[in-house]
CSV table of C-alpha atoms in Angstrom, one decimal:
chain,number,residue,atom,x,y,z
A,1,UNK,CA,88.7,-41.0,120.7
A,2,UNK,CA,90.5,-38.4,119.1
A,3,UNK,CA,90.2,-34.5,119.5
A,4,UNK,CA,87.7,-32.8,117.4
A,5,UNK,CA,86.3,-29.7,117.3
A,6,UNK,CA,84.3,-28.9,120.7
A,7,UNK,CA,86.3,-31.5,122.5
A,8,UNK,CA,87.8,-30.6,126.1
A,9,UNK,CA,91.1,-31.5,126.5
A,10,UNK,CA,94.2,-31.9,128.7
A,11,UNK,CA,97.5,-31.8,128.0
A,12,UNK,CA,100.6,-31.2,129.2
A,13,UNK,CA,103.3,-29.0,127.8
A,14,UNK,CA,106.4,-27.1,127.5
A,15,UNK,CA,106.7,-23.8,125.1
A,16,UNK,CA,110.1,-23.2,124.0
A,17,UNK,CA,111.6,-20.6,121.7
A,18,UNK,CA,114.3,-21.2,118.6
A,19,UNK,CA,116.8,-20.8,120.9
A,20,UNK,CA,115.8,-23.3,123.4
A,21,UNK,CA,114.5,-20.8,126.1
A,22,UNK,CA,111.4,-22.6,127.9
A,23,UNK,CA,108.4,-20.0,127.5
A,24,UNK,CA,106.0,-21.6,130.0
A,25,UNK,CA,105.6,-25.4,130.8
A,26,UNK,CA,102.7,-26.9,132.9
A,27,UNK,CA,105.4,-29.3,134.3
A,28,UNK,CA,104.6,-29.5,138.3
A,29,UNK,CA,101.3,-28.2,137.5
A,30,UNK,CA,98.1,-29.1,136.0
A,31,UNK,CA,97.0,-30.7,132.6
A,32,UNK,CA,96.2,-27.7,130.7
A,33,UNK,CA,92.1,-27.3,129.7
A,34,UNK,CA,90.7,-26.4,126.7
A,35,UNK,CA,87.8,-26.4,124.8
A,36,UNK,CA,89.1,-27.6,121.4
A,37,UNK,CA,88.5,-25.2,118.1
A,38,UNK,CA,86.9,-22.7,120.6
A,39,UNK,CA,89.5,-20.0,120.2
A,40,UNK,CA,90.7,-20.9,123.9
A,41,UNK,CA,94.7,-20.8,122.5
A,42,UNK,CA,96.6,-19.5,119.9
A,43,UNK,CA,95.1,-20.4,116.7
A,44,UNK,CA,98.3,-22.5,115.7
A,45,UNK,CA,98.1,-24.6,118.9
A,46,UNK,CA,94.2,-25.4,117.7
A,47,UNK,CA,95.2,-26.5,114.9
A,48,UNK,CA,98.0,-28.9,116.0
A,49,UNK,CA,95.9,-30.9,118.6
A,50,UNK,CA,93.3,-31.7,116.0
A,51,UNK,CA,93.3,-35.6,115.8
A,52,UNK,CA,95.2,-36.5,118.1
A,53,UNK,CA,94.5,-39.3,120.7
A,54,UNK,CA,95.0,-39.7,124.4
A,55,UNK,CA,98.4,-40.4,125.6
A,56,UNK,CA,99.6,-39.0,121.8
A,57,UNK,CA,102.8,-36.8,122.2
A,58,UNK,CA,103.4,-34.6,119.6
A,59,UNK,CA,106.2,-31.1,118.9
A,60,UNK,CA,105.2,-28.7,116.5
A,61,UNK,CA,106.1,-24.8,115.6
A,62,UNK,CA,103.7,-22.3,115.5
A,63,UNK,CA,105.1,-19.3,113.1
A,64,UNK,CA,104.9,-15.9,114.7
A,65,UNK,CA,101.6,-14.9,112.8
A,66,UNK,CA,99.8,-18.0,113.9
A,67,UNK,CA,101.0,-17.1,117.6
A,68,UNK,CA,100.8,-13.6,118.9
A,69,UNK,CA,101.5,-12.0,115.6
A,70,UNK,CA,104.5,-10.2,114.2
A,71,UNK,CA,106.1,-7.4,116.2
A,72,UNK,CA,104.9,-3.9,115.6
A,73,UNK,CA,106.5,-0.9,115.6
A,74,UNK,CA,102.8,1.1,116.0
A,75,UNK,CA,102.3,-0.4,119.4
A,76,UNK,CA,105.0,1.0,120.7
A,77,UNK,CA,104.3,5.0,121.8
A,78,UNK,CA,105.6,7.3,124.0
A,79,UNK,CA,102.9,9.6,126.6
A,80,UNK,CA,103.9,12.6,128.4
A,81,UNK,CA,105.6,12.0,131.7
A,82,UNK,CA,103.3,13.9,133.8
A,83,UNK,CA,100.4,11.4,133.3
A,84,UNK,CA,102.3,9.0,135.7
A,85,UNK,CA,103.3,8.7,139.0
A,86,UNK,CA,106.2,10.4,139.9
A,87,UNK,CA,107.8,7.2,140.7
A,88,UNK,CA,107.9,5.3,137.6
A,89,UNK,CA,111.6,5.3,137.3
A,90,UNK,CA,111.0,2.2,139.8
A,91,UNK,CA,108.3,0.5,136.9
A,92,UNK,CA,110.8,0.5,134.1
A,93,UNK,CA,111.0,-2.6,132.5
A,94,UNK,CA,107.8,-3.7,134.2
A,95,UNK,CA,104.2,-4.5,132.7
A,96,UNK,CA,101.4,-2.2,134.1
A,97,UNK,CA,97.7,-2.1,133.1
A,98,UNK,CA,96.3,0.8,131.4
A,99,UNK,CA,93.2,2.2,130.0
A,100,UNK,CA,92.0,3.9,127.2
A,101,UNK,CA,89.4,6.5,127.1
A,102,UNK,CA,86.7,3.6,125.9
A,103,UNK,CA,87.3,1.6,128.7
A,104,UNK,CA,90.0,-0.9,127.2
A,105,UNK,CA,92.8,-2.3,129.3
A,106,UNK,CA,95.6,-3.8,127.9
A,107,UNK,CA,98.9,-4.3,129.4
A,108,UNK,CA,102.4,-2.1,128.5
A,109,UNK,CA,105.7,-2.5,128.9
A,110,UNK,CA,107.9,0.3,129.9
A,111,UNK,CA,110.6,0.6,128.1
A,112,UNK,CA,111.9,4.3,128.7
A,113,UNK,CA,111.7,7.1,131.0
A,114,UNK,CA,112.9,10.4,130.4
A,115,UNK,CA,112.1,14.2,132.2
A,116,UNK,CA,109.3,14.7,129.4
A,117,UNK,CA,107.9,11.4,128.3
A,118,UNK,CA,107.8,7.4,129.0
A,119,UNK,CA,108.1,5.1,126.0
A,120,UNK,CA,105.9,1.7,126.0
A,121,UNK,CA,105.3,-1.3,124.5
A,122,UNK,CA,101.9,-2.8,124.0
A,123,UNK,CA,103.1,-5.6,121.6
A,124,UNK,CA,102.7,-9.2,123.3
A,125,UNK,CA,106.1,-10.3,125.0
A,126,UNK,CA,106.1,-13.1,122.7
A,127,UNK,CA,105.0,-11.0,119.4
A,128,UNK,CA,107.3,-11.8,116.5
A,129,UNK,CA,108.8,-14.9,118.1
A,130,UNK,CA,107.8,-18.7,116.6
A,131,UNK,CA,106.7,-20.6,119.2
A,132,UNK,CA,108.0,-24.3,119.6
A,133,UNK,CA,105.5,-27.0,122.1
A,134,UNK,CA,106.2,-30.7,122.9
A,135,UNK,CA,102.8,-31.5,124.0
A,136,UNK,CA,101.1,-35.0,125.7
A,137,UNK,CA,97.4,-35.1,125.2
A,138,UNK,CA,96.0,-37.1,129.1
A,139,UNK,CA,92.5,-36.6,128.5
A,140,UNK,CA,89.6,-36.0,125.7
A,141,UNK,CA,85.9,-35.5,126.7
């Protein structure tokens, strides 16, 4: 049986970037489940498990625009300071959740705090950056 569209499947993996630095893995962990072709994972990722058998292992790179798109200078944006806490000196660096006035959430990272404003990110951490998986397909249903 190989993996068509609408297929479930596990797999193991590890995600590594061009310079070797492991991304995520599911080592010690769970087969990774996914509904093949259902826009589960990253298109590129989709795309490489197609046809592929059980017990198959495969590496493959995903460019950037196929993974979390490229890096974007328009998602980073600075708010006045007084909209935060007056602690979040102590979140700099970190992710935090915020909202838009429709209702949207989406995650930012902090990447500067001064007296007046606080500079954020909202691009993906792994925006920009090809993406590089040795995967083992254990199951197909």
């Amino acid at each position: 049986m190989k993996v068509q569209k609408g297929s479930v499947v596990k797999l193991h993996y590890k995600g590594t970037l061009n310079d070797g630095t492991v991304f995520d893995s599911s080592e010690g962990r769970e087969p990774l489940e996914f509904t093949a072709g259902a826009g589960q994972v990253i298109p590129g990722f989709d795309k490489a498990v197609m046809d592929m058998e059980v017990g198959e292992k495969k590496t493959f790179t995903i460019p950037a625009a196929e993974a979390y798109g490229d890096y974007s200078e328009d998602k980073v944006f600075e708010l006045p300071r007084q909209s935060f806490p007056p602690n979040i000196n102590e979140a700099l660096g970190q992710t935090v959740q915020l909202g838009d006035q429709s209702g949207n959430v989406f995650l930012a990272k902090i990447l500067e705090v001064t007296d007046e404003t606080v500079k954020m990110d909202t691009n993906h951490p792994l925006a920009g950056k090809d993406l590089t998986f040795e995967i083992e397909i254990v199951e197909i249903n």
